[in-house]
Coordinates of C-alpha atoms (C1' of nucleotides) in Angstrom, one line a residue:
Chain M
M986 CA 0.0 0.0 0.1
P987 CA 2.6 2.6 0.2
E988 CA 2.1 4.4 -3.1
L989 CA 3.9 7.5 -4.3
P990 CA 3.1 9.8 -1.5
E991 CA 3.9 7.3 1.4
V992 CA 7.1 6.3 -0.1
E993 CA 8.0 10.1 -0.7
T994 CA 7.2 10.7 2.8
I995 CA 9.5 8.2 3.8
R996 CA 12.2 9.3 1.5
R997 CA 12.1 12.8 2.7
I998 CA 12.4 11.6 6.6
L999 CA 15.3 9.1 5.5
A1000 CA 17.2 11.6 3.6
D1001 CA 17.5 13.7 6.7
R1002 CA 18.1 11.2 8.9
I1003 CA 20.5 8.7 7.3
I1004 CA 22.6 10.8 4.9
G1005 CA 25.9 11.0 6.1
K1006 CA 25.4 8.1 8.4
Q1007 CA 27.8 4.8 8.3
V1008 CA 26.7 1.1 8.0
K1009 CA 28.3 -0.4 10.9
G1010 CA 26.5 -3.8 11.0
V1011 CA 24.1 -5.7 8.5
Q1012 CA 21.5 -8.7 9.6
L1013 CA 19.3 -10.0 7.1
C1014 CA 16.7 -11.8 8.8
L1015 CA 14.4 -12.8 5.8
R1016 CA 16.6 -14.3 2.9
K1017 CA 14.3 -14.6 0.3
A1018 CA 13.8 -10.6 0.5
L1019 CA 17.2 -9.9 -1.0
R1020 CA 16.7 -10.8 -4.8
N1021 CA 19.7 -10.2 -6.9
T1022 CA 22.9 -11.3 -4.6
S1023 CA 23.8 -13.4 -1.5
P1024 CA 23.4 -12.0 2.3
E1025 CA 27.4 -12.3 2.4
E1026 CA 27.9 -10.1 -0.4
L1027 CA 25.4 -7.5 0.8
A1028 CA 27.0 -7.5 4.1
R1029 CA 30.6 -7.2 2.6
G1030 CA 29.3 -4.3 0.5
L1031 CA 27.3 -2.3 3.0
T1032 CA 29.7 -2.8 6.0
G1033 CA 31.3 0.8 6.3
A1034 CA 29.9 2.3 3.6
V1035 CA 28.2 5.7 4.2
F1036 CA 24.8 6.9 2.7
T1037 CA 25.1 9.8 0.2
G1038 CA 21.7 10.4 -1.1
V1039 CA 18.1 8.9 -0.8
K1040 CA 15.9 8.9 -4.2
R1041 CA 12.5 7.7 -5.0
R1042 CA 11.4 6.3 -8.4
G1043 CA 7.9 5.3 -8.6
K1044 CA 7.3 3.4 -5.5
F1045 CA 10.7 2.5 -5.4
L1046 CA 13.1 3.8 -2.7
I1047 CA 16.7 4.1 -3.6
L1048 CA 19.6 4.5 -1.0
E1049 CA 22.7 5.8 -2.4
L1050 CA 26.1 5.0 -1.3
K1051 CA 29.3 6.0 -2.6
A1052 CA 29.3 3.8 -5.8
A1053 CA 26.4 1.3 -4.8
K1054 CA 22.6 1.4 -4.4
L1055 CA 20.5 -0.2 -1.8
V1056 CA 16.9 -0.5 -3.4
F1057 CA 13.8 -1.5 -1.4
H1058 CA 10.0 -2.0 -2.7
L1059 CA 7.8 -2.0 0.2
R1060 CA 4.8 -3.7 -1.7
M1061 CA 1.9 -3.7 0.8
T1062 CA 3.0 -4.0 4.2
G1063 CA 6.8 -3.0 4.4
Q1064 CA 8.1 -0.4 6.6
L1065 CA 11.2 1.7 6.8
L1066 CA 12.0 2.6 10.2
V1067 CA 14.8 4.7 11.8
V1068 CA 15.0 3.6 15.5
K1069 CA 17.3 3.9 18.4
A1070 CA 20.2 1.5 18.5
G1071 CA 19.0 -1.7 20.9
S1072 CA 15.4 -1.2 20.4
P1073 CA 13.5 -4.5 20.9
P1074 CA 13.3 -6.3 17.4
P1075 CA 9.6 -6.4 16.1
K1076 CA 8.0 -9.5 14.6
H1077 CA 8.4 -9.9 10.9
L1078 CA 11.9 -7.9 11.0
T1079 CA 13.3 -8.3 7.4
L1080 CA 16.4 -6.3 7.3
K1081 CA 18.3 -4.4 10.2
L1082 CA 21.1 -2.2 9.5
A1083 CA 23.3 -0.9 12.6
L1084 CA 24.2 2.8 11.9
S1085 CA 26.7 5.0 13.1
G1086 CA 25.3 7.7 15.7
D1087 CA 23.4 4.7 17.7
E1088 CA 20.8 4.6 15.3
E1089 CA 19.2 1.4 13.3
L1090 CA 17.6 1.3 10.1
W1091 CA 15.0 -1.5 10.0
L1092 CA 12.8 -3.2 7.2
V1093 CA 9.7 -4.8 8.8
D1094 CA 7.2 -6.5 6.7
Q1095 CA 4.4 -8.6 8.0
R1096 CA 3.7 -10.1 4.6
K1097 CA 7.1 -10.6 3.7
F1098 CA 6.7 -9.2 0.2
A1099 CA 9.0 -6.4 0.4
T1100 CA 12.1 -6.7 -1.9
I1101 CA 15.8 -5.6 -1.6
D1102 CA 18.1 -5.3 -4.6
W1103 CA 21.8 -4.7 -4.0
L1104 CA 23.6 -2.8 -6.7
P1105 CA 27.3 -2.8 -5.8
R1106 CA 28.4 -0.4 -8.9
G1107 CA 24.9 1.6 -9.0
G1108 CA 23.6 1.7 -12.3
D1109 CA 20.1 2.8 -13.5
Y1110 CA 17.6 0.8 -11.6
P1111 CA 14.7 0.2 -11.6
R1112 CA 14.3 0.0 -15.0
G1113 CA 11.0 0.0 -17.3
L1114 CA 9.1 2.2 -15.0
G1115 CA 6.6 4.9 -16.8
V1116 CA 6.3 8.4 -16.2
E1117 CA 6.6 10.1 -12.7
P1118 CA 3.1 11.8 -12.3
L1119 CA 4.2 14.7 -10.1
S1120 CA 7.1 15.4 -12.8
R1121 CA 6.9 18.1 -15.6
E1122 CA 6.9 15.2 -18.2
F1123 CA 3.5 14.0 -17.0
T1124 CA 1.3 16.4 -19.0
G1125 CA -2.1 15.9 -20.2
Q1126 CA -0.9 15.4 -23.6
R1127 CA 1.1 12.5 -22.2
L1128 CA -1.9 11.1 -20.6
A1129 CA -3.4 11.3 -23.7
E1130 CA -0.8 9.4 -25.6
I1131 CA -0.7 6.7 -22.7
C1132 CA -4.6 6.1 -23.1
Q1133 CA -4.5 6.3 -26.9
G1134 CA -6.0 3.4 -28.5
R1135 CA -5.9 1.2 -25.5
R1136 CA -8.9 -1.1 -24.7
T1137 CA -7.8 -2.0 -21.3
P1138 CA -10.0 -0.4 -18.2
I1139 CA -8.5 3.0 -17.5
K1140 CA -8.2 1.8 -14.0
A1141 CA -5.9 -1.1 -15.1
L1142 CA -3.8 1.3 -17.1
L1143 CA -3.5 3.5 -14.2
L1144 CA -2.0 0.7 -12.0
N1145 CA 0.5 -0.3 -14.8
Q1146 CA 3.8 0.9 -13.4
Q1147 CA 5.0 0.9 -17.0
H1148 CA 2.8 3.7 -18.0
I1149 CA 2.7 6.0 -14.8
A1150 CA 5.0 5.3 -11.8
G1151 CA 3.6 5.5 -8.4
L1152 CA -0.1 5.2 -8.5
G1153 CA -1.5 2.0 -6.6
N1154 CA -5.2 1.1 -5.8
I1155 CA -6.1 4.0 -3.4
Y1156 CA -4.9 7.0 -5.6
A1157 CA -6.3 5.4 -8.7
D1158 CA -9.8 5.2 -7.2
E1159 CA -9.6 8.7 -5.8
S1160 CA -8.1 10.3 -8.9
L1161 CA -11.0 8.5 -11.0
F1162 CA -13.6 9.9 -8.7
R1163 CA -12.2 13.5 -8.7
A1164 CA -12.2 13.2 -12.4
K1165 CA -15.5 12.0 -12.6
V1166 CA -14.6 8.7 -14.4
R1167 CA -15.9 5.3 -14.1
P1168 CA -13.1 2.8 -13.5
D1169 CA -14.0 0.3 -16.0
R1170 CA -14.1 2.7 -18.8
M1171 CA -12.0 1.7 -21.7
A1172 CA -8.8 3.9 -21.7
G1173 CA -9.0 4.8 -25.0
S1174 CA -12.8 6.0 -25.1
L1175 CA -12.1 8.9 -22.8
S1176 CA -12.8 12.1 -24.3
A1177 CA -10.1 14.8 -24.4
K1178 CA -11.9 16.5 -21.7
E1179 CA -11.9 13.4 -19.7
V1180 CA -8.1 12.8 -19.9
R1181 CA -7.5 16.5 -19.1
R1182 CA -9.5 16.0 -16.0
L1183 CA -7.7 12.9 -14.9
H1184 CA -4.5 14.4 -15.5
R1185 CA -5.4 17.2 -13.2
A1186 CA -7.1 14.9 -10.5
I1187 CA -4.2 12.6 -10.4
R1188 CA -1.7 15.4 -9.6
A1189 CA -4.0 16.9 -7.2
V1190 CA -4.6 14.0 -5.4
L1191 CA -1.1 13.0 -5.2
R1192 CA -0.1 16.4 -4.0
E1193 CA -2.8 16.6 -1.2
S1194 CA -2.0 13.2 0.1
L1195 CA 2.0 14.0 0.3
I1196 CA 0.9 17.1 2.2
A1197 CA -1.2 14.9 4.6
G1198 CA 1.7 12.6 5.0
G1199 CA 0.1 10.0 3.0
T1200 CA -2.6 7.4 4.0
S1201 CA -2.5 5.1 7.0
V1202 CA -5.4 2.8 5.9
R1203 CA -3.7 -0.7 7.1
N1204 CA -0.3 -0.3 8.5
Y1205 CA 1.3 2.3 6.9
V1206 CA 3.7 4.7 9.1
N1207 CA 6.5 6.9 7.8
A1208 CA 10.1 6.1 8.9
E1209 CA 9.7 7.7 12.4
G1210 CA 6.7 5.4 13.0
K1211 CA 4.0 8.0 12.6
Q1212 CA 0.9 7.8 10.4
G1213 CA -0.5 9.8 7.7
A1214 CA -3.8 11.6 7.6
Y1215 CA -5.0 11.2 3.8
Q1216 CA -7.2 8.4 4.9
N1217 CA -9.4 11.1 6.4
E1218 CA -9.9 12.5 2.9
L1219 CA -10.9 9.3 1.2
K1220 CA -13.9 9.7 -0.9
V1221 CA -14.4 6.0 -2.6
Y1222 CA -11.4 4.1 -1.4
G1223 CA -12.6 1.2 0.8
R1224 CA -16.1 2.7 0.9
G1225 CA -18.3 0.1 -1.1
G1226 CA -21.9 0.3 -0.1
E1227 CA -21.4 3.6 1.9
P1228 CA -23.1 6.8 0.7
C1229 CA -21.2 9.1 -1.9
V1230 CA -20.0 12.2 -0.1
V1231 CA -21.4 14.3 -3.4
C1232 CA -24.8 12.7 -4.2
Q1233 CA -25.4 10.1 -1.5
T1234 CA -25.7 7.3 -4.1
P1235 CA -24.3 4.0 -2.4
L1236 CA -20.7 3.5 -4.1
E1237 CA -20.3 0.4 -5.9
R1238 CA -17.6 -2.1 -5.5
I1239 CA -16.3 -4.2 -8.4
K1240 CA -13.3 -5.8 -9.4
I1241 CA -10.8 -4.6 -12.2
G1242 CA -7.9 -6.8 -12.8
G1243 CA -8.3 -8.6 -9.7
R1244 CA -8.5 -5.4 -7.5
S1245 CA -11.5 -3.9 -5.9
S1246 CA -12.6 -0.7 -7.4
C1247 CA -14.9 1.6 -5.6
F1248 CA -16.8 4.4 -7.3
C1249 CA -19.9 6.4 -7.7
P1250 CA -22.1 5.1 -10.6
R1251 CA -23.9 8.6 -10.5
C1252 CA -20.9 10.9 -10.4
Q1253 CA -18.7 8.8 -12.4
S1254 CA -19.5 8.3 -16.3
Chain W
dA1491 C1' 0.1 -7.5 -28.4
dC1492 C1' -2.8 -7.8 -24.9
dC1493 C1' -5.7 -9.4 -21.1
dA1494 C1' -7.3 -12.1 -17.0
dC1495 C1' -5.9 -14.9 -13.3
dA1496 C1' -2.9 -17.2 -10.1
dT1497 C1' 1.0 -16.4 -6.9
dC1498 C1' 3.5 -14.9 -2.9
dC1499 C1' 2.1 -13.9 2.6
dT1500 C1' -0.4 -13.1 7.2
dG1501 C1' -3.5 -10.5 9.9
dT1502 C1' -8.3 -8.9 10.1
dT1503 C1' -13.0 -9.6 9.4
dA1504 C1' -17.1 -11.7 7.9
dG1505 C1' -20.2 -15.6 8.1
dC1506 C1' -21.7 -20.1 9.3
Chain F
dT46 C1' -18.6 -18.6 21.1
dG47 C1' -15.5 -20.7 17.7
dC48 C1' -14.1 -22.0 13.7
dT49 C1' -13.4 -21.4 8.3
dA50 C1' -13.0 -19.0 4.5
dA51 C1' -12.6 -14.5 2.2
dC52 C1' -10.3 -10.5 1.7
dA53 C1' -6.3 -6.9 1.4
dG54 C1' -3.1 -6.0 -3.1
dG55 C1' 2.2 -4.9 -6.0
dA56 C1' 4.6 -7.2 -9.1
dT57 C1' 5.5 -11.3 -11.9
dG58 C1' 4.6 -15.0 -14.2
dT59 C1' 1.6 -18.0 -17.2
dG60 C1' -1.8 -19.4 -20.2
dG61 C1' -5.3 -17.8 -23.2

DNA sequence: ACCACATCCTGTTAGC
DNA sequence: TGCTAACAGGATGTGG
């Protein structure tokens, strides 16, 4: 569930808290989370290294070291936490890094889907991701090109990271409600006006959530363990059966691409 | 090329 | 009340 606003919130905190810190120890508690190298290789490469930057690409978090990169994807329930050294280890601890300054960086993940990639020589990774929705490159025109000629439901297209990087189920549903577009509409069938509305809606929803510190609807907390506030602003996500905040019509819930999708059958067409 | 669906996981909740 | 089954979903892989 950490989507763009949540990952960006974590990024900002990590940038503040770990840049300049040195890795003193590496403890990988869940082997399978580390995808592309061995635990020994990771420990050898990380120990003694200093964090020089923290970046985000889509929902990926990229911790930069002098030459290397440590890349996390939190999937649904992953949490990255900066804690005092010696704090009692939580259930579902996946990775623990001891840092200089008596702090630790934890990757905690209840569902064990989070991934770790170690790139000893850096390089551009992750690859194959679409446009950053809050960047200048994401224009109304760009969204129109993405939708053009596609027969897939617009909701499925918004969730496809190869087109737009960072939207998940929450912000796809919220953006479509704000744009007054049904999630099951064929992407290519949207009018120029609808595409423009959707483009503005995506950017507005993401920006507002970012200001609120993200959405804590399941177990999301930021790198300091604090919840976001955007769950209080959600209009449709997770509200199937409840009245529309605009017209009181009961919200519908359908499945699109295996994901539940909530929308107002009256406001969204 | 494109789409639908299963898979991985575990905690929570709905239903019997 | 206590059990089981469904559900939550990001990315990936498979099969149609």
